[in-house]
Amino acid sequence: MSEIATSFGINEALKELGIEAVNSGTSTGSEWLSGDNHITSVSPVDNSEIAKVSVTTREDYDKVLDTASKAFKHWRTIPAPQRGEIVRQFGDELRRLKEPLGKLVSYEMGKSFQEGLGEVQEMIDICDFAVGLSRQLYGLTMPSERPAHRMFEQWHPLGVVGIISAFNFPVAVWSWNTALAWVCGDVCVWKPSEKTPLTGIACQKIAAKVFKENGLPEGISCLITGDYKVGEYLSEDERIPLVCATGSTRMGKIVAQTVAKRLGKSLLELGGNNAIIVTPDADIKMTVIGAVFGAVGTAGQRCTSTRRLIVHEDVYDEVKDALVKAYGQLNIGNPLDTNNHVGPLIDKEAVNNYLNALEQVKKEGGNIIVEGGVLEGKGYESGCYVKPAIAEASIEYKIVQNETFAPVLYLLKYSGDLENALAMQNGVVQGLSSAIMTTNLREAERFLSAEGSDCGIANVNIGTSGAEIGGAFGGEKETGGGRQSGSDAWKAYMRRQTNTVNYSTELPLAQGIKFDLD
């Protein structure tokens, strides 16, 4: 274990979470299956090997699915409020283990310790939300056109839900799906990112403890581990009615097509190319705070990270100067040290994508106003620490049209009225998150109208990142159209059934149709 890991108590955190030097990556609950092939979890913080994890074999995958399918038959019969009680207990275990799990998230993924704790808090919050939801899985009652008939709808569990999550939020997004799916009566099979497998193992151990203590069968919470090939097991499996996938648009298109071929359902949360519009009536101080955190938080590796800042020409220079000054105050380094604002990128591939983006914006004519680059020397030995960069660019640039999962912010100038800014914001294929900075009520309401932002998330006077679990999370266009977390996102995890009860002695037909047999 490295000096950094030792000084920040990573060993103790791993021990408390049950992580060993070599771990099984396949679990039906409390039963763990070990394969011959392994992947290694390496921390981007200091390039240290944390632990090894076995990859799920096809044979073990089938055992997992068989176990999950059997567990569903029992789990769906348990009343929803009782399922909510199990989720409540899971949330309490997360409260107890918040600090060690937050440390593991930070060390394995590279985000700041504060963000790691915040991610675990999101898990706790969605558990609380799901507990309340377990008593609110409401259907509707509709008036029937036929006398002495009652018509209503109800919601039933779907079955086995497959979950594919990304490295940048290694535990929170899984919990968004899982907590809701559990109270809805589904069982879950989770494939965490192969870049952050240990957080998946830790969560599975926590969940398995709760289910075992309540005398529930294996298979309600399952884990599989590996690369995209293991993910294909889920998307191709006809036993899985719903696949929830978070990641790149490229990945999402493959999953969607594969699941659609078997007429399954997919819930997708994919790429974002998020913008903040800054009007002449913006509060500049608030704007800078929102833009800087949105662009550099998690080293620009959030799907809601701010990629584009669309600034009116009247305040462009003021905003530009304030941003340059703010970037000069950023501390980059070990994310477990709370004095640092920016940690590392996840791996060398991400670093190369970052460098390629900076090179491309220069080729297309952009002007780099805050220089980027890879940091070297003591504390940066992993080679994954980069400088957050800002480039003056144009919406027409190809690189601006694409999402770069790194701290690169494109500064775009607009003139005229808000319509021009909206055209620039909406002029990309992604549609996840958006924001406007303005104290003008008319501009704010215009931004939120049907003719305004075309994104699934639209904020006024806050940035593009930092969504709360109470609202449905997701976006439009190439972001996939799915919704996770709050509001009525629970409906994605259930099947709707329309029911009609005839309590008369006659059998009248709908639409007044006559069908006499006399």
Short mmCIF file of C-alpha atoms in Angstrom, two decimals:
data_model
loop_
_atom_site.label_atom_id
_atom_site.label_comp_id
_atom_site.label_asym_id
_atom_site.label_seq_id
_atom_site.Cartn_x
_atom_site.Cartn_y
_atom_site.Cartn_z
CA MET A 1 0.00 0.00 0.00
CA SER A 2 1.32 3.43 -0.98
CA GLU A 3 2.27 6.26 1.37
CA ILE A 4 -0.84 8.21 0.38
CA ALA A 5 -3.12 5.24 0.98
CA THR A 6 -1.53 4.57 4.35
CA SER A 7 -1.69 8.16 5.54
CA PHE A 8 -5.36 8.52 4.64
CA GLY A 9 -6.46 5.22 6.14
CA ILE A 10 -7.29 3.32 2.98
CA ASN A 11 -6.16 0.01 4.49
CA GLU A 12 -8.55 0.44 7.38
CA ALA A 13 -11.38 1.39 5.02
CA LEU A 14 -10.81 -1.69 2.85
CA LYS A 15 -10.78 -3.92 5.91
CA GLU A 16 -14.01 -2.46 7.25
CA LEU A 17 -15.67 -2.98 3.85
CA GLY A 18 -14.43 -6.56 3.52
CA ILE A 19 -12.14 -5.92 0.55
CA GLU A 20 -9.18 -8.32 0.32
CA ALA A 21 -6.07 -8.55 -1.88
CA VAL A 22 -7.93 -10.91 -4.25
CA ASN A 23 -11.72 -10.75 -4.50
CA SER A 24 -14.48 -12.57 -6.32
CA GLY A 25 -16.34 -10.33 -8.74
CA THR A 26 -19.39 -12.58 -9.01
CA SER A 27 -22.04 -12.85 -6.33
CA THR A 28 -25.60 -14.12 -5.95
CA GLY A 29 -25.83 -12.40 -2.59
CA SER A 30 -23.74 -13.81 0.21
CA GLU A 31 -22.39 -16.54 -2.11
CA TRP A 32 -19.30 -15.53 -4.09
CA LEU A 33 -18.08 -17.37 -7.21
CA SER A 34 -14.45 -17.16 -8.28
CA GLY A 35 -13.19 -17.34 -11.86
CA ASP A 36 -9.66 -17.91 -13.14
CA ASN A 37 -9.24 -14.54 -14.91
CA HIS A 38 -8.72 -11.34 -12.96
CA ILE A 39 -8.69 -7.59 -13.44
CA THR A 40 -6.68 -5.25 -11.27
CA SER A 41 -8.08 -2.13 -9.67
CA VAL A 42 -5.45 0.60 -9.89
CA SER A 43 -5.90 3.96 -8.18
CA PRO A 44 -5.45 7.00 -10.45
CA VAL A 45 -4.42 8.91 -7.32
CA ASP A 46 -0.97 7.31 -7.12
CA ASN A 47 -1.00 4.47 -9.66
CA SER A 48 -1.02 1.89 -6.87
CA GLU A 49 -2.64 -1.51 -7.20
CA ILE A 50 -5.49 -1.72 -4.70
CA ALA A 51 -6.71 -5.29 -5.25
CA LYS A 52 -7.51 -7.95 -7.84
CA VAL A 53 -11.03 -9.02 -8.84
CA SER A 54 -12.07 -12.17 -10.69
CA VAL A 55 -14.03 -11.78 -13.93
CA THR A 56 -17.47 -13.37 -14.28
CA THR A 57 -17.53 -16.44 -16.54
CA ARG A 58 -20.49 -17.32 -18.72
CA GLU A 59 -21.20 -20.35 -16.56
CA ASP A 60 -21.22 -18.29 -13.38
CA TYR A 61 -23.35 -15.62 -15.05
CA ASP A 62 -26.02 -18.21 -15.82
CA LYS A 63 -25.93 -19.33 -12.19
CA VAL A 64 -26.42 -15.73 -11.11
CA LEU A 65 -29.42 -15.30 -13.43
CA ASP A 66 -31.00 -18.57 -12.34
CA THR A 67 -30.65 -17.53 -8.70
CA ALA A 68 -32.01 -14.05 -9.39
CA SER A 69 -34.99 -15.42 -11.32
CA LYS A 70 -35.92 -17.73 -8.43
CA ALA A 71 -35.49 -14.91 -5.90
CA PHE A 72 -37.86 -12.69 -7.89
CA LYS A 73 -40.71 -15.17 -7.47
CA HIS A 74 -40.42 -14.74 -3.71
CA TRP A 75 -39.46 -11.05 -3.53
CA ARG A 76 -42.46 -9.92 -5.62
CA THR A 77 -44.88 -11.51 -3.11
CA ILE A 78 -43.56 -9.44 -0.20
CA PRO A 79 -45.71 -6.32 0.34
CA ALA A 80 -44.06 -3.18 -0.97
CA PRO A 81 -43.88 -1.46 2.48
CA GLN A 82 -42.00 -4.49 3.80
CA ARG A 83 -39.60 -4.25 0.86
CA GLY A 84 -39.19 -0.61 1.81
CA GLU A 85 -38.20 -1.66 5.31
CA ILE A 86 -35.34 -3.73 3.85
CA VAL A 87 -34.18 -0.70 1.85
CA ARG A 88 -34.35 1.38 5.02
CA GLN A 89 -32.00 -1.05 6.72
CA PHE A 90 -29.66 -0.90 3.74
CA GLY A 91 -29.63 2.89 4.03
CA ASP A 92 -28.76 2.63 7.71
CA GLU A 93 -25.80 0.37 6.88
CA LEU A 94 -24.64 2.99 4.40
CA ARG A 95 -24.84 5.60 7.15
CA ARG A 96 -22.67 3.42 9.36
CA LEU A 97 -20.10 2.82 6.59
CA LYS A 98 -20.28 6.23 4.93
CA GLU A 99 -16.69 7.24 5.68
CA PRO A 100 -14.88 4.04 4.59
CA LEU A 101 -17.04 3.69 1.47
CA GLY A 102 -16.51 7.37 0.65
CA LYS A 103 -12.76 6.87 0.98
CA LEU A 104 -12.84 3.86 -1.35
CA VAL A 105 -14.88 5.81 -3.92
CA SER A 106 -12.35 8.64 -3.75
CA TYR A 107 -9.26 6.44 -3.93
CA GLU A 108 -10.46 4.01 -6.59
CA MET A 109 -12.12 6.60 -8.85
CA GLY A 110 -10.04 9.70 -8.11
CA LYS A 111 -12.72 12.19 -7.08
CA SER A 112 -12.29 14.32 -3.99
CA PHE A 113 -13.02 12.76 -0.60
CA GLN A 114 -15.81 15.31 -0.11
CA GLU A 115 -17.37 14.18 -3.38
CA GLY A 116 -16.90 10.55 -2.34
CA LEU A 117 -18.80 11.21 0.88
CA GLY A 118 -21.38 13.13 -1.13
CA GLU A 119 -21.87 10.18 -3.44
CA VAL A 120 -22.54 7.85 -0.51
CA GLN A 121 -24.94 10.46 0.86
CA GLU A 122 -26.82 10.28 -2.46
CA MET A 123 -27.17 6.54 -1.85
CA ILE A 124 -28.60 7.21 1.59
CA ASP A 125 -30.96 9.85 0.20
CA ILE A 126 -32.34 7.57 -2.52
CA CYS A 127 -32.92 4.86 0.10
CA ASP A 128 -34.97 7.35 2.12
CA PHE A 129 -36.87 8.33 -1.03
CA ALA A 130 -37.52 4.67 -1.88
CA VAL A 131 -38.81 3.89 1.63
CA GLY A 132 -41.49 6.55 1.23
CA LEU A 133 -42.18 5.40 -2.30
CA SER A 134 -42.87 1.87 -1.08
CA ARG A 135 -46.22 3.14 0.25
CA GLN A 136 -46.98 5.23 -2.85
CA LEU A 137 -46.88 2.91 -5.86
CA TYR A 138 -50.19 4.36 -6.93
CA GLY A 139 -52.42 3.33 -9.81
CA LEU A 140 -55.42 5.25 -11.18
CA THR A 141 -59.14 4.62 -11.17
CA MET A 142 -60.95 5.63 -14.36
CA PRO A 143 -64.70 5.93 -14.96
CA SER A 144 -66.03 3.14 -17.16
CA GLU A 145 -68.47 3.86 -19.97
CA ARG A 146 -70.33 0.66 -19.03
CA PRO A 147 -72.70 0.58 -16.02
CA ALA A 148 -71.73 -1.46 -12.95
CA HIS A 149 -68.11 -1.68 -14.11
CA ARG A 150 -64.98 -0.52 -12.36
CA MET A 151 -61.86 0.30 -14.39
CA PHE A 152 -58.47 0.91 -12.85
CA GLU A 153 -54.76 0.38 -13.41
CA GLN A 154 -52.11 -1.12 -11.18
CA TRP A 155 -48.38 -1.65 -11.33
CA HIS A 156 -46.54 -4.96 -11.03
CA PRO A 157 -42.81 -5.79 -10.75
CA LEU A 158 -40.94 -6.41 -13.99
CA GLY A 159 -38.54 -9.15 -12.87
CA VAL A 160 -34.75 -9.18 -13.13
CA VAL A 161 -33.31 -5.71 -13.77
CA GLY A 162 -29.82 -5.49 -15.27
CA ILE A 163 -27.73 -2.47 -14.28
CA ILE A 164 -24.58 -1.30 -16.08
CA SER A 165 -22.89 1.63 -14.36
CA ALA A 166 -19.98 3.93 -15.21
CA PHE A 167 -16.76 4.69 -13.33
CA ASN A 168 -17.45 8.36 -12.60
CA PHE A 169 -20.26 7.68 -10.12
CA PRO A 170 -19.34 4.12 -9.17
CA VAL A 171 -21.99 3.65 -6.47
CA ALA A 172 -24.61 6.44 -6.57
CA VAL A 173 -26.10 5.64 -9.98
CA TRP A 174 -26.37 1.96 -9.10
CA SER A 175 -28.31 2.91 -5.98
CA TRP A 176 -30.63 5.22 -7.94
CA ASN A 177 -31.72 2.22 -9.97
CA THR A 178 -31.48 -0.46 -7.30
CA ALA A 179 -33.32 1.21 -4.42
CA LEU A 180 -36.30 1.95 -6.67
CA ALA A 181 -36.22 -1.46 -8.35
CA TRP A 182 -36.15 -3.22 -4.97
CA VAL A 183 -39.20 -1.44 -3.56
CA CYS A 184 -40.97 -2.05 -6.87
CA GLY A 185 -40.44 -5.79 -6.32
CA ASP A 186 -37.63 -6.37 -8.82
CA VAL A 187 -34.31 -8.10 -8.24
CA CYS A 188 -31.08 -6.60 -9.59
CA VAL A 189 -27.97 -7.85 -11.37
CA TRP A 190 -25.26 -5.19 -11.41
CA LYS A 191 -22.18 -4.89 -13.60
CA PRO A 192 -20.06 -2.07 -12.21
CA SER A 193 -17.39 -0.44 -14.34
CA GLU A 194 -14.30 -2.59 -14.74
CA LYS A 195 -12.35 0.56 -13.77
CA THR A 196 -13.97 0.68 -10.31
CA PRO A 197 -14.90 -2.91 -9.38
CA LEU A 198 -14.05 -2.70 -5.68
CA THR A 199 -16.79 -0.20 -4.89
CA GLY A 200 -19.22 -2.66 -6.47
CA ILE A 201 -17.97 -5.50 -4.28
CA ALA A 202 -18.23 -3.32 -1.18
CA CYS A 203 -21.86 -2.40 -1.93
CA GLN A 204 -22.77 -5.99 -2.67
CA LYS A 205 -21.35 -7.10 0.69
CA ILE A 206 -23.37 -4.42 2.47
CA ALA A 207 -26.58 -5.42 0.71
CA ALA A 208 -25.99 -9.15 1.20
CA LYS A 209 -25.62 -8.63 4.96
CA VAL A 210 -29.00 -6.90 5.16
CA PHE A 211 -30.83 -9.52 3.09
CA LYS A 212 -29.27 -12.39 5.04
CA GLU A 213 -30.16 -10.87 8.40
CA ASN A 214 -33.77 -10.68 7.24
CA GLY A 215 -33.88 -14.31 6.11
CA LEU A 216 -34.36 -13.42 2.46
CA PRO A 217 -33.18 -15.65 -0.40
CA GLU A 218 -30.03 -15.30 -2.47
CA GLY A 219 -30.44 -13.43 -5.73
CA ILE A 220 -32.27 -10.21 -4.80
CA SER A 221 -28.96 -8.37 -5.20
CA CYS A 222 -26.37 -9.87 -7.56
CA LEU A 223 -22.99 -8.76 -8.90
CA ILE A 224 -21.11 -9.58 -12.08
CA THR A 225 -17.75 -8.11 -13.09
CA GLY A 226 -15.79 -7.66 -16.30
CA ASP A 227 -15.51 -5.62 -19.48
CA TYR A 228 -18.11 -4.94 -22.17
CA LYS A 229 -18.39 -8.64 -22.97
CA VAL A 230 -19.90 -9.29 -19.55
CA GLY A 231 -22.23 -6.35 -20.15
CA GLU A 232 -23.37 -8.07 -23.34
CA TYR A 233 -24.60 -11.00 -21.24
CA LEU A 234 -27.16 -8.61 -19.72
CA SER A 235 -28.25 -6.85 -22.89
CA GLU A 236 -28.68 -10.12 -24.83
CA ASP A 237 -30.47 -12.05 -22.08
CA GLU A 238 -34.20 -12.53 -22.70
CA ARG A 239 -34.66 -13.26 -18.98
CA ILE A 240 -33.96 -9.58 -18.26
CA PRO A 241 -36.92 -7.33 -19.16
CA LEU A 242 -35.10 -4.07 -18.35
CA VAL A 243 -31.47 -3.04 -18.79
CA CYS A 244 -30.43 0.25 -17.17
CA ALA A 245 -27.19 1.52 -18.70
CA THR A 246 -25.17 4.61 -17.82
CA GLY A 247 -22.16 5.60 -19.92
CA SER A 248 -21.18 6.92 -23.32
CA THR A 249 -23.60 7.47 -26.19
CA ARG A 250 -21.64 4.94 -28.22
CA MET A 251 -22.17 2.27 -25.58
CA GLY A 252 -25.82 3.23 -25.13
CA LYS A 253 -26.61 2.84 -28.82
CA ILE A 254 -25.18 -0.68 -28.78
CA VAL A 255 -27.15 -1.61 -25.65
CA ALA A 256 -30.38 -0.08 -27.00
CA GLN A 257 -30.15 -1.92 -30.31
CA THR A 258 -29.31 -5.23 -28.65
CA VAL A 259 -32.13 -5.00 -26.10
CA ALA A 260 -34.62 -3.78 -28.73
CA LYS A 261 -33.92 -6.81 -30.94
CA ARG A 262 -35.45 -9.01 -28.24
CA LEU A 263 -38.19 -6.40 -27.53
CA GLY A 264 -36.82 -5.71 -24.07
CA LYS A 265 -36.75 -2.31 -22.38
CA SER A 266 -33.72 -0.12 -21.86
CA LEU A 267 -33.28 2.86 -19.56
CA LEU A 268 -30.35 4.93 -20.82
CA GLU A 269 -28.45 7.81 -19.26
CA LEU A 270 -25.71 8.70 -21.70
CA GLY A 271 -23.41 11.54 -22.72
CA GLY A 272 -23.83 15.22 -21.98
CA ASN A 273 -22.45 18.35 -23.63
CA ASN A 274 -23.83 20.78 -21.12
CA ALA A 275 -23.96 24.56 -21.44
CA ILE A 276 -24.52 27.56 -19.21
CA ILE A 277 -25.95 30.65 -20.87
CA VAL A 278 -24.75 33.91 -19.31
CA THR A 279 -26.92 36.91 -20.16
CA PRO A 280 -26.16 40.63 -19.57
CA ASP A 281 -28.38 40.43 -16.46
CA ALA A 282 -26.37 37.62 -14.84
CA ASP A 283 -24.87 37.80 -11.37
CA ILE A 284 -21.22 37.39 -12.37
CA LYS A 285 -20.03 36.11 -8.98
CA MET A 286 -22.63 33.34 -8.99
CA THR A 287 -21.84 32.62 -12.62
CA VAL A 288 -18.15 32.05 -11.94
CA ILE A 289 -18.82 29.75 -8.99
CA GLY A 290 -21.30 27.66 -10.97
CA ALA A 291 -19.16 27.51 -14.10
CA VAL A 292 -15.90 26.63 -12.34
CA PHE A 293 -17.38 23.87 -10.20
CA GLY A 294 -19.35 22.56 -13.18
CA ALA A 295 -16.25 22.44 -15.37
CA VAL A 296 -13.60 21.13 -12.96
CA GLY A 297 -15.59 19.17 -10.36
CA THR A 298 -14.68 15.45 -10.54
CA ALA A 299 -11.97 16.63 -12.99
CA GLY A 300 -14.67 17.22 -15.60
CA GLN A 301 -15.76 13.58 -15.46
CA ARG A 302 -19.43 14.10 -14.67
CA CYS A 303 -22.09 13.51 -17.30
CA THR A 304 -23.44 16.88 -16.11
CA SER A 305 -20.07 18.67 -16.23
CA THR A 306 -20.16 22.11 -17.83
CA ARG A 307 -18.55 21.86 -21.28
CA ARG A 308 -19.71 25.13 -22.87
CA LEU A 309 -20.13 28.63 -21.46
CA ILE A 310 -22.25 30.76 -23.79
CA VAL A 311 -21.69 34.40 -22.80
CA HIS A 312 -23.27 37.57 -24.14
CA GLU A 313 -20.81 39.97 -25.74
CA ASP A 314 -21.70 42.74 -23.26
CA VAL A 315 -20.31 40.76 -20.30
CA TYR A 316 -17.94 38.45 -22.18
CA ASP A 317 -14.67 40.11 -21.18
CA GLU A 318 -15.76 40.46 -17.55
CA VAL A 319 -16.69 36.77 -17.33
CA LYS A 320 -13.53 35.73 -19.17
CA ASP A 321 -11.25 37.67 -16.83
CA ALA A 322 -13.05 36.34 -13.73
CA LEU A 323 -12.73 32.75 -14.97
CA VAL A 324 -9.03 33.07 -15.69
CA LYS A 325 -8.49 34.47 -12.20
CA ALA A 326 -10.53 31.68 -10.60
CA TYR A 327 -8.67 28.95 -12.50
CA GLY A 328 -5.43 30.39 -11.21
CA GLN A 329 -6.57 29.63 -7.66
CA LEU A 330 -7.31 25.93 -8.24
CA ASN A 331 -5.32 23.36 -6.29
CA ILE A 332 -4.68 20.12 -8.17
CA GLY A 333 -3.52 16.99 -6.39
CA ASN A 334 -4.36 14.08 -4.12
CA PRO A 335 -8.18 14.08 -3.89
CA LEU A 336 -8.11 12.67 -0.36
CA ASP A 337 -6.53 15.97 0.74
CA THR A 338 -9.46 18.35 1.23
CA ASN A 339 -7.25 21.34 0.35
CA ASN A 340 -7.30 20.23 -3.30
CA HIS A 341 -10.08 21.15 -5.71
CA VAL A 342 -9.18 18.83 -8.60
CA GLY A 343 -8.04 15.21 -8.57
CA PRO A 344 -6.82 12.95 -11.37
CA LEU A 345 -8.50 11.64 -14.48
CA ILE A 346 -9.45 7.98 -14.29
CA ASP A 347 -6.59 6.62 -16.44
CA LYS A 348 -4.06 7.32 -19.21
CA GLU A 349 -6.69 6.82 -21.92
CA ALA A 350 -8.68 9.69 -20.44
CA VAL A 351 -5.52 11.80 -20.37
CA ASN A 352 -4.93 11.13 -24.06
CA ASN A 353 -8.52 12.11 -24.88
CA TYR A 354 -7.99 15.35 -22.96
CA LEU A 355 -4.76 16.15 -24.83
CA ASN A 356 -6.35 15.31 -28.17
CA ALA A 357 -9.24 17.68 -27.44
CA LEU A 358 -6.87 20.56 -26.71
CA GLU A 359 -4.91 19.85 -29.88
CA GLN A 360 -8.10 19.64 -31.92
CA VAL A 361 -9.50 22.95 -30.69
CA LYS A 362 -6.23 24.63 -31.68
CA LYS A 363 -6.40 23.07 -35.16
CA GLU A 364 -9.93 24.37 -35.59
CA GLY A 365 -8.84 27.90 -34.71
CA GLY A 366 -9.58 28.11 -31.01
CA ASN A 367 -7.65 30.26 -28.60
CA ILE A 368 -6.44 28.61 -25.37
CA ILE A 369 -6.76 31.22 -22.62
CA VAL A 370 -5.99 28.88 -19.70
CA GLU A 371 -3.32 26.42 -20.77
CA GLY A 372 -3.74 22.75 -20.08
CA GLY A 373 -1.20 19.97 -19.87
CA VAL A 374 -0.22 16.93 -17.84
CA LEU A 375 1.32 17.60 -14.43
CA GLU A 376 4.58 15.93 -13.49
CA GLY A 377 6.74 15.62 -10.40
CA LYS A 378 6.10 14.70 -6.78
CA GLY A 379 2.46 13.88 -6.13
CA TYR A 380 1.69 13.46 -9.81
CA GLU A 381 3.49 10.17 -10.45
CA SER A 382 0.36 8.41 -11.75
CA GLY A 383 0.44 10.58 -14.87
CA CYS A 384 -3.32 11.16 -14.59
CA TYR A 385 -3.28 14.73 -13.20
CA VAL A 386 -4.05 17.44 -15.77
CA LYS A 387 -4.58 21.18 -15.69
CA PRO A 388 -8.15 22.37 -16.22
CA ALA A 389 -8.16 24.36 -19.46
CA ILE A 390 -10.33 27.04 -21.07
CA ALA A 391 -10.51 27.66 -24.81
CA GLU A 392 -12.28 30.39 -26.74
CA ALA A 393 -14.10 28.52 -29.48
CA SER A 394 -17.05 28.42 -31.86
CA ILE A 395 -20.16 26.26 -31.78
CA GLU A 396 -19.27 25.13 -35.30
CA TYR A 397 -16.08 23.43 -34.15
CA LYS A 398 -16.36 19.66 -34.37
CA ILE A 399 -14.62 19.22 -31.03
CA VAL A 400 -17.18 21.51 -29.35
CA GLN A 401 -19.96 19.32 -30.71
CA ASN A 402 -18.52 16.29 -28.95
CA GLU A 403 -18.21 15.43 -25.27
CA THR A 404 -14.68 15.29 -23.87
CA PHE A 405 -14.74 13.62 -20.45
CA ALA A 406 -12.12 15.93 -18.95
CA PRO A 407 -11.79 19.49 -17.54
CA VAL A 408 -11.91 21.40 -20.83
CA LEU A 409 -14.29 24.38 -20.94
CA TYR A 410 -15.23 26.07 -24.22
CA LEU A 411 -16.00 29.78 -24.01
CA LEU A 412 -18.50 30.88 -26.67
CA LYS A 413 -19.68 34.44 -27.40
CA TYR A 414 -23.20 35.37 -28.49
CA SER A 415 -24.78 38.66 -29.48
CA GLY A 416 -28.34 39.87 -29.76
CA ASP A 417 -31.16 38.32 -27.75
CA LEU A 418 -31.63 35.07 -25.92
CA GLU A 419 -32.81 33.24 -29.04
CA ASN A 420 -29.26 33.25 -30.39
CA ALA A 421 -27.90 31.76 -27.17
CA LEU A 422 -30.59 29.08 -27.13
CA ALA A 423 -29.77 28.13 -30.70
CA MET A 424 -26.14 27.63 -29.68
CA GLN A 425 -27.05 25.68 -26.57
CA ASN A 426 -29.50 23.38 -28.34
CA GLY A 427 -27.27 23.02 -31.39
CA VAL A 428 -25.60 19.80 -30.23
CA VAL A 429 -26.77 16.17 -30.35
CA GLN A 430 -26.69 15.72 -26.57
CA GLY A 431 -29.47 16.95 -24.29
CA LEU A 432 -28.73 16.22 -20.65
CA SER A 433 -28.25 19.33 -18.50
CA SER A 434 -28.40 23.08 -19.08
CA ALA A 435 -28.47 26.31 -17.13
CA ILE A 436 -28.99 30.03 -17.51
CA MET A 437 -27.51 32.77 -15.36
CA THR A 438 -29.84 35.77 -15.30
CA THR A 439 -31.76 38.01 -12.92
CA ASN A 440 -34.28 38.77 -15.68
CA LEU A 441 -37.52 36.88 -14.98
CA ARG A 442 -38.60 36.91 -18.61
CA GLU A 443 -35.31 35.36 -19.73
CA ALA A 444 -35.54 32.70 -17.03
CA GLU A 445 -39.07 31.72 -17.95
CA ARG A 446 -38.25 31.77 -21.66
CA PHE A 447 -35.37 29.41 -21.00
CA LEU A 448 -37.68 26.99 -19.17
CA SER A 449 -40.47 27.12 -21.77
CA ALA A 450 -41.18 24.53 -24.46
CA GLU A 451 -39.26 26.76 -26.89
CA GLY A 452 -36.30 27.10 -24.55
CA SER A 453 -33.77 24.51 -23.42
CA ASP A 454 -34.22 21.11 -25.07
CA CYS A 455 -32.46 19.27 -22.22
CA GLY A 456 -33.87 16.94 -19.60
CA ILE A 457 -32.48 19.23 -16.89
CA ALA A 458 -32.80 23.02 -17.10
CA ASN A 459 -31.60 25.21 -14.22
CA VAL A 460 -31.81 28.90 -13.44
CA ASN A 461 -28.97 30.55 -11.48
CA ILE A 462 -27.29 27.28 -10.58
CA GLY A 463 -24.84 25.26 -12.65
CA THR A 464 -25.36 22.17 -14.76
CA SER A 465 -24.16 19.64 -12.16
CA GLY A 466 -25.33 18.76 -8.68
CA ALA A 467 -28.77 17.24 -9.37
CA GLU A 468 -30.91 16.25 -6.38
CA ILE A 469 -32.39 12.78 -6.08
CA GLY A 470 -35.96 14.12 -5.68
CA GLY A 471 -36.18 14.99 -9.37
CA ALA A 472 -36.08 12.59 -12.30
CA PHE A 473 -32.55 12.53 -13.74
CA GLY A 474 -31.83 12.10 -17.43
CA GLY A 475 -31.85 13.80 -20.80
CA GLU A 476 -33.07 13.88 -24.37
CA LYS A 477 -31.62 13.28 -27.85
CA GLU A 478 -28.38 11.28 -27.71
CA THR A 479 -28.46 11.34 -23.93
CA GLY A 480 -30.91 8.47 -24.29
CA GLY A 481 -34.27 9.73 -23.01
CA GLY A 482 -34.23 7.69 -19.79
CA ARG A 483 -35.06 8.94 -16.30
CA GLN A 484 -33.57 7.69 -13.05
CA SER A 485 -33.91 8.59 -9.38
CA GLY A 486 -36.84 10.78 -8.25
CA SER A 487 -40.26 11.96 -9.36
CA ASP A 488 -42.15 9.11 -11.08
CA ALA A 489 -39.02 7.42 -12.47
CA TRP A 490 -40.16 4.32 -10.51
CA LYS A 491 -42.60 3.51 -13.31
CA ALA A 492 -39.71 2.38 -15.52
CA TYR A 493 -39.14 -0.54 -13.14
CA MET A 494 -42.72 -1.81 -13.24
CA ARG A 495 -45.28 -3.01 -15.76
CA ARG A 496 -48.63 -1.28 -16.03
CA GLN A 497 -51.80 -3.35 -16.04
CA THR A 498 -55.28 -2.03 -16.87
CA ASN A 499 -58.11 -3.86 -15.11
CA THR A 500 -61.88 -3.88 -15.57
CA VAL A 501 -64.27 -5.51 -13.09
CA ASN A 502 -67.88 -6.18 -14.04
CA TYR A 503 -70.01 -6.47 -10.90
CA SER A 504 -73.38 -6.56 -12.73
CA THR A 505 -75.44 -9.50 -14.00
CA GLU A 506 -75.11 -8.30 -17.59
CA LEU A 507 -72.23 -8.23 -20.07
CA PRO A 508 -72.43 -4.92 -21.92
CA LEU A 509 -69.69 -4.37 -24.50
CA ALA A 510 -67.58 -1.27 -24.93
CA GLN A 511 -68.45 1.40 -27.46
CA GLY A 512 -72.12 0.25 -27.34
CA ILE A 513 -71.46 -2.79 -29.51
CA LYS A 514 -74.30 -5.34 -29.63
CA PHE A 515 -73.53 -9.04 -29.81
CA ASP A 516 -76.73 -11.05 -29.26
CA LEU A 517 -76.69 -14.82 -29.41
CA ASP A 518 -80.48 -15.29 -29.12
#
